[in-house]
mmCIF file of C-alpha atoms and ligand atoms in Angstrom:
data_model
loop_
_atom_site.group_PDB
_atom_site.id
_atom_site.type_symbol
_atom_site.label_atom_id
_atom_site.label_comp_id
_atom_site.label_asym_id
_atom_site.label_seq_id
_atom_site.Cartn_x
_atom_site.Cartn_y
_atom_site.Cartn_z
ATOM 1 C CA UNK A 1 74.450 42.160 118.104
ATOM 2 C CA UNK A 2 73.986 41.249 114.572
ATOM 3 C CA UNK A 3 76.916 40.579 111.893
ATOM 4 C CA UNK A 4 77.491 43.431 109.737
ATOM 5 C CA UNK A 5 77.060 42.812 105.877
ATOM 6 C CA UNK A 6 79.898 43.593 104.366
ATOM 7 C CA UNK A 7 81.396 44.505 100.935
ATOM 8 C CA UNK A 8 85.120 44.900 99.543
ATOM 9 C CA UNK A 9 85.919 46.342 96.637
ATOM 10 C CA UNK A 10 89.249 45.943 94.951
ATOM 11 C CA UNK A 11 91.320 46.111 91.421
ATOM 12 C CA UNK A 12 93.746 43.153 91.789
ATOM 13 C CA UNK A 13 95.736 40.735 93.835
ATOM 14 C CA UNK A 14 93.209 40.954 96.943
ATOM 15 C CA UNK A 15 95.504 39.668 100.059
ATOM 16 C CA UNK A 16 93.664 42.332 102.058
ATOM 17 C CA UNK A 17 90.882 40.726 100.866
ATOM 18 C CA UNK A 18 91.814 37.401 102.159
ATOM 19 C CA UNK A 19 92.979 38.386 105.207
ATOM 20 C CA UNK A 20 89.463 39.604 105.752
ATOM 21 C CA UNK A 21 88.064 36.595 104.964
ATOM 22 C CA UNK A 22 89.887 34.189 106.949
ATOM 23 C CA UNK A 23 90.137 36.564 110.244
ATOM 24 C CA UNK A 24 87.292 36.192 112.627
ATOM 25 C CA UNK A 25 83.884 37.178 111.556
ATOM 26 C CA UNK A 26 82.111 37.623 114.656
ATOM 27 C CA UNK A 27 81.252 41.390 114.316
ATOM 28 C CA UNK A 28 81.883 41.482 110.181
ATOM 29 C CA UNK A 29 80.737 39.142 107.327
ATOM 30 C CA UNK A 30 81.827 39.520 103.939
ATOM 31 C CA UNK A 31 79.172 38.682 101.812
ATOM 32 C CA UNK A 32 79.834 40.337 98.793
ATOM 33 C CA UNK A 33 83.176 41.531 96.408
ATOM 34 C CA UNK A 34 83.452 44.177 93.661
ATOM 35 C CA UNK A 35 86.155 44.034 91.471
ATOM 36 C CA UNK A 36 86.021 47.642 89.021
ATOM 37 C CA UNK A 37 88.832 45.270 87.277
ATOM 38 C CA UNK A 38 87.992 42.583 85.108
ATOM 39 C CA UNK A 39 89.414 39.189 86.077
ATOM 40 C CA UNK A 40 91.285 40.412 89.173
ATOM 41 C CA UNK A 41 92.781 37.438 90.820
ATOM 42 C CA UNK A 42 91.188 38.386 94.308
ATOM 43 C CA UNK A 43 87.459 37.633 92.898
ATOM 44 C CA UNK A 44 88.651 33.739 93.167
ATOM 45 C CA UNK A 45 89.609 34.595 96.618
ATOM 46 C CA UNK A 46 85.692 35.442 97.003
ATOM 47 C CA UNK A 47 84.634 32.711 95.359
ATOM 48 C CA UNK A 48 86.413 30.306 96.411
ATOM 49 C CA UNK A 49 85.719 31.356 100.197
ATOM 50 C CA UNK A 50 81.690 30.901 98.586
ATOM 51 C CA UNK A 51 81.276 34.810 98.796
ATOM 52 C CA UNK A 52 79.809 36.533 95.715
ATOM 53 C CA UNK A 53 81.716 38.011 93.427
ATOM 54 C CA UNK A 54 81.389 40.450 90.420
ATOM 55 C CA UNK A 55 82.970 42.559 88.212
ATOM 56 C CA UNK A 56 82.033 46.135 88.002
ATOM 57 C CA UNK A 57 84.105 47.685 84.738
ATOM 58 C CA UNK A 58 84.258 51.303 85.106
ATOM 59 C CA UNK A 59 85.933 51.604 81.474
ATOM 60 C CA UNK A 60 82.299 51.925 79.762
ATOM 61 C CA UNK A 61 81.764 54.728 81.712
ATOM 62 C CA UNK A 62 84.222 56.679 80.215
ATOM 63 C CA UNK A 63 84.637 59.893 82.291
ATOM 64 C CA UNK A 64 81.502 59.495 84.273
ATOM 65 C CA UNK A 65 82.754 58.401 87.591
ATOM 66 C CA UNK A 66 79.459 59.057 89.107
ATOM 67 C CA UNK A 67 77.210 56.833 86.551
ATOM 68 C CA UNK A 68 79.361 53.867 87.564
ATOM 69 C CA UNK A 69 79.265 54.913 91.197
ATOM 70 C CA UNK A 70 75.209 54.817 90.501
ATOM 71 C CA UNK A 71 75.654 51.365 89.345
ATOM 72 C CA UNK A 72 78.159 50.245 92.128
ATOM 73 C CA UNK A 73 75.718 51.808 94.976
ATOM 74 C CA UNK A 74 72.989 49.883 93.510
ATOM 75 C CA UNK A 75 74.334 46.526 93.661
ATOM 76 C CA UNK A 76 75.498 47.082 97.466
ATOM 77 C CA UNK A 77 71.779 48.548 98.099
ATOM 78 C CA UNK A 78 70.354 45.351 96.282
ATOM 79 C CA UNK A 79 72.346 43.010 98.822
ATOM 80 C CA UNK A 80 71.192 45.274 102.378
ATOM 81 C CA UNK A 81 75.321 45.714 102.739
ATOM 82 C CA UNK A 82 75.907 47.626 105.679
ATOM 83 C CA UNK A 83 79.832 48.602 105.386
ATOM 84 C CA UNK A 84 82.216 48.887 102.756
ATOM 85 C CA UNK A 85 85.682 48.139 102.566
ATOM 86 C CA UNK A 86 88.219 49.261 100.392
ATOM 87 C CA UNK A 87 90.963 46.441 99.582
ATOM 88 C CA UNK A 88 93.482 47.501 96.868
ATOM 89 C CA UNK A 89 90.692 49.572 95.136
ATOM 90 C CA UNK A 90 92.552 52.207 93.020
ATOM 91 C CA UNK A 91 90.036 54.548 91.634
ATOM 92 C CA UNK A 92 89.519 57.525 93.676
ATOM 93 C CA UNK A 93 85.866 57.874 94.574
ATOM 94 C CA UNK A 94 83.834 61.097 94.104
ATOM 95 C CA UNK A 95 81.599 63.124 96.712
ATOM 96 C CA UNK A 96 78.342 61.003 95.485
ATOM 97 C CA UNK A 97 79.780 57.623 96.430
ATOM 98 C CA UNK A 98 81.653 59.017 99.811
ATOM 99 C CA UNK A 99 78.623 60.666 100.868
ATOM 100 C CA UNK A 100 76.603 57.964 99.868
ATOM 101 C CA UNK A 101 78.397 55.760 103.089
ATOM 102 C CA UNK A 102 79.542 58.532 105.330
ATOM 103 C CA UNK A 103 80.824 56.780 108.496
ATOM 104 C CA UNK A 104 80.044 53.301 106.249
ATOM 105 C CA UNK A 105 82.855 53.497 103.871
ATOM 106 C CA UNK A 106 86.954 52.274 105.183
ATOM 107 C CA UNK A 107 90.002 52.027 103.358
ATOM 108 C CA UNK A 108 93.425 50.907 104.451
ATOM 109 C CA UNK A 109 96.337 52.916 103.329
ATOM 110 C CA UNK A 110 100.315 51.892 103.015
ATOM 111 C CA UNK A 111 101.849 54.623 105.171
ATOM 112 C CA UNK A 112 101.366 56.265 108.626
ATOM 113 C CA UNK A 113 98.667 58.956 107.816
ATOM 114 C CA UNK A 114 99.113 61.812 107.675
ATOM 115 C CA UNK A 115 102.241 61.327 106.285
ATOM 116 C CA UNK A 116 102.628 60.540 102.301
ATOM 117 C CA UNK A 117 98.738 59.888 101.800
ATOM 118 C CA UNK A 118 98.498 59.163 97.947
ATOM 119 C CA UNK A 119 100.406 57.004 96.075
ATOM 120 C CA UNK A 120 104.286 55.775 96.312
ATOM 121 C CA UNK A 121 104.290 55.950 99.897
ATOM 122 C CA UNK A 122 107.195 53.281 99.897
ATOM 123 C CA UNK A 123 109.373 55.309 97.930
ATOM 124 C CA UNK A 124 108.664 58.749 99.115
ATOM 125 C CA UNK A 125 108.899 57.090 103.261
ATOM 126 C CA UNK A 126 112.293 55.848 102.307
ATOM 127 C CA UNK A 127 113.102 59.588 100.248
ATOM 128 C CA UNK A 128 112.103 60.906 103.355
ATOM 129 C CA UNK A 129 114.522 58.800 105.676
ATOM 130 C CA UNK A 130 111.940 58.203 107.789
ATOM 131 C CA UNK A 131 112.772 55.146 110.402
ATOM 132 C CA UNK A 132 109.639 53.701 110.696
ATOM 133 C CA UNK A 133 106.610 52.687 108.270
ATOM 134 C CA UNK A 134 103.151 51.229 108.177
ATOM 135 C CA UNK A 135 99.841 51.280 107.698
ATOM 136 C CA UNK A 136 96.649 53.094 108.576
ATOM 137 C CA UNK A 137 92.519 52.057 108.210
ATOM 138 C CA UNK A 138 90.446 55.074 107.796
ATOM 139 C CA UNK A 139 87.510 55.856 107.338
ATOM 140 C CA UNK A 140 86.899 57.940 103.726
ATOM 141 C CA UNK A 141 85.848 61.264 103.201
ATOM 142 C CA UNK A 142 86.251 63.519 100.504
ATOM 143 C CA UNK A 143 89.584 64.402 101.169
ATOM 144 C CA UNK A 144 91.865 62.000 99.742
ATOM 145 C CA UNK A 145 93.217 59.736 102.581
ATOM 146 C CA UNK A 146 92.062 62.224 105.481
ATOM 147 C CA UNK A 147 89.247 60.853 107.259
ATOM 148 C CA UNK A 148 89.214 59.339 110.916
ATOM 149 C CA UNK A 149 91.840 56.839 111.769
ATOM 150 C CA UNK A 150 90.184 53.673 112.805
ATOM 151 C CA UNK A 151 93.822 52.179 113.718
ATOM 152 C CA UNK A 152 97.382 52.035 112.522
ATOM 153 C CA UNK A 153 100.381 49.951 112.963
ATOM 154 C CA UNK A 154 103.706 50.296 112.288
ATOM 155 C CA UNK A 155 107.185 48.712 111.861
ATOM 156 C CA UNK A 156 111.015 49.636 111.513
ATOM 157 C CA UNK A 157 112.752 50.630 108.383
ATOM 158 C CA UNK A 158 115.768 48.465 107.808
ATOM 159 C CA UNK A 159 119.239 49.643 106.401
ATOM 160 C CA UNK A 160 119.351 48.190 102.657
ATOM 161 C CA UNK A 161 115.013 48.228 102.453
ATOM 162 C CA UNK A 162 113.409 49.175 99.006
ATOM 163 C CA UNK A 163 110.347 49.695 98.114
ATOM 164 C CA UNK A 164 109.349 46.641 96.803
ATOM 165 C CA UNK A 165 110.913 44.936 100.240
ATOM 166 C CA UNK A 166 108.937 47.645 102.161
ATOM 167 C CA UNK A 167 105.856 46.467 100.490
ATOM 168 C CA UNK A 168 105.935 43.270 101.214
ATOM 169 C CA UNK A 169 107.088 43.346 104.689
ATOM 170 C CA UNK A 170 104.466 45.736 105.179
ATOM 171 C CA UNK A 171 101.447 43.670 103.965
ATOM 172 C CA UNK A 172 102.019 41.077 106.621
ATOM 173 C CA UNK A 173 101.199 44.162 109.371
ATOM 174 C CA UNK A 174 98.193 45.250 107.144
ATOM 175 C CA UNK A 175 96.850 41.576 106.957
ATOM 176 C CA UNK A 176 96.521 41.856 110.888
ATOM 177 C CA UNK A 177 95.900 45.446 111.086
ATOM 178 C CA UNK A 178 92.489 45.649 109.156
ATOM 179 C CA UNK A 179 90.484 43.027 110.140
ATOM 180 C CA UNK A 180 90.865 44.168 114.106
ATOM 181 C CA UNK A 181 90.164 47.329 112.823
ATOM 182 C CA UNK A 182 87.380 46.374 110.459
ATOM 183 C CA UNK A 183 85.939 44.720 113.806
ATOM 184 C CA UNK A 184 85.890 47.385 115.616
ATOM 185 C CA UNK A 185 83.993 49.599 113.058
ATOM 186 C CA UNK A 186 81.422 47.463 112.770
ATOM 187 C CA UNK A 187 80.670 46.560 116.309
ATOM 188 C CA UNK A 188 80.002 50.654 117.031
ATOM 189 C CA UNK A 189 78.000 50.978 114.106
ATOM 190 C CA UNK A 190 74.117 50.665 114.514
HETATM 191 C C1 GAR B 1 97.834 47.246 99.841
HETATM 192 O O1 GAR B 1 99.162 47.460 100.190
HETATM 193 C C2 GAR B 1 96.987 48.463 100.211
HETATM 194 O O2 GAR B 1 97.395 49.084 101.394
HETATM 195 C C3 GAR B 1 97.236 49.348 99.007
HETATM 196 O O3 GAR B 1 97.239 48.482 97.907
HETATM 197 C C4 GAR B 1 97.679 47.192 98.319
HETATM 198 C C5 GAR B 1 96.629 46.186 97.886
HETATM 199 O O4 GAR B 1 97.080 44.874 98.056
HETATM 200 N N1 GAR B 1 96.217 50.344 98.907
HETATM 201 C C6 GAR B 1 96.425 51.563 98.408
HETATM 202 O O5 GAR B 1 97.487 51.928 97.974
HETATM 203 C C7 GAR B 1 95.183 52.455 98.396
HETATM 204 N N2 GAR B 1 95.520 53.749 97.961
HETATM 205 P P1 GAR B 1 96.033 43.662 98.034
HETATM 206 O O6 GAR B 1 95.236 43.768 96.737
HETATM 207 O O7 GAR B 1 96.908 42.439 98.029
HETATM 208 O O8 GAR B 1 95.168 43.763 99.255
#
């Protein structure tokens, strides 16, 4: 069975990112990363792991998510990518993009989906006195956080956490978490 080309698209930091790259790429390569934010420090992850990397601005396009969506589609269609992966990318992506990669297209989220899909899931899982946090890979559909859970793993709130502390301990799980699941995706996809 043949690698899967893959693409990651993110807006900053990129640990995700790097986790992907360094895990074992027997059923995944990463062969290209978008950045819709200029200078993010995760496109020198890519490049120095010798993967290409670009920048993708969306702020030209104004309000016209779907013209830069046009332009993002084409550069994955240029490079034959197979599956994209969504690594700390925060712009919400419209019906043209999602059903552009329907069953193609994964993101990883910081909570245990369903619960607190969205944003400030830290906060609102500690609000909520919930015991136990983590994180979930999905795949993307129009619905905001809703599609099929690839996989999801979790670990204990402790007494004294905050966010930030909850964020942090929590992107060590992710770092394992996605490329298994990333794996897995692409070894049942044609
Ligand atoms: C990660 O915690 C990821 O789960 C979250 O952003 C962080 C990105 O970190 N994603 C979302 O909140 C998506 N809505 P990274 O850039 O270091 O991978």
């Amino acid at each position: 069975m043949s690698k899967k080309r893959v693409a990651v698209l993110i807006s900053g930091r990129g640990s995700n990112l790097q986790a992907l790259l360094d895990a074992d790429q027997s059923a995944y390569e990463v062969v290209l990363v978008v950045s819709n934010v200029p200078g993010a420090a995760g496109l020198e992850r890519a490049r120095a792991a010798g993967v290409e990397a670009l920048e993708l601005d969306h702020k030209p396009y104004g309000k016209n998510r779907e013209a830069f969506e046009r332009d993002l589609d084409a550069l994955l269609v240029q490079r034959n990518i197979q599956l994209v992966a969504l690594a700390g990318f925060m712009r919400v992506l419209t019906s043209f993009f999602v059903r552009a990669w329907t069953g193609r297209l994964v993101n990883i989220h910081p909570s245990l989906l369903p619960k607190f899909p969205g944003t400030k899931t830290h906060e609102r899982a500690l609000e909520a006195g919930e015991t136990e946090h983590g994180a979930t890979v999905h795949l993307v559909v129009d619905e905001v956080d809703a599609g099929e859970i690839i996989g999801q793993a979790s670990m204990p709130i402790l007494p004294g956490d905050t966010p930030t502390a909850l964020a942090e301990r929590l992107l060590a799980v992710e770092h394992k978490l996605y490329p298994r699941c990333l794996a897995a995706l692409a070894s049942r996809l044609n």
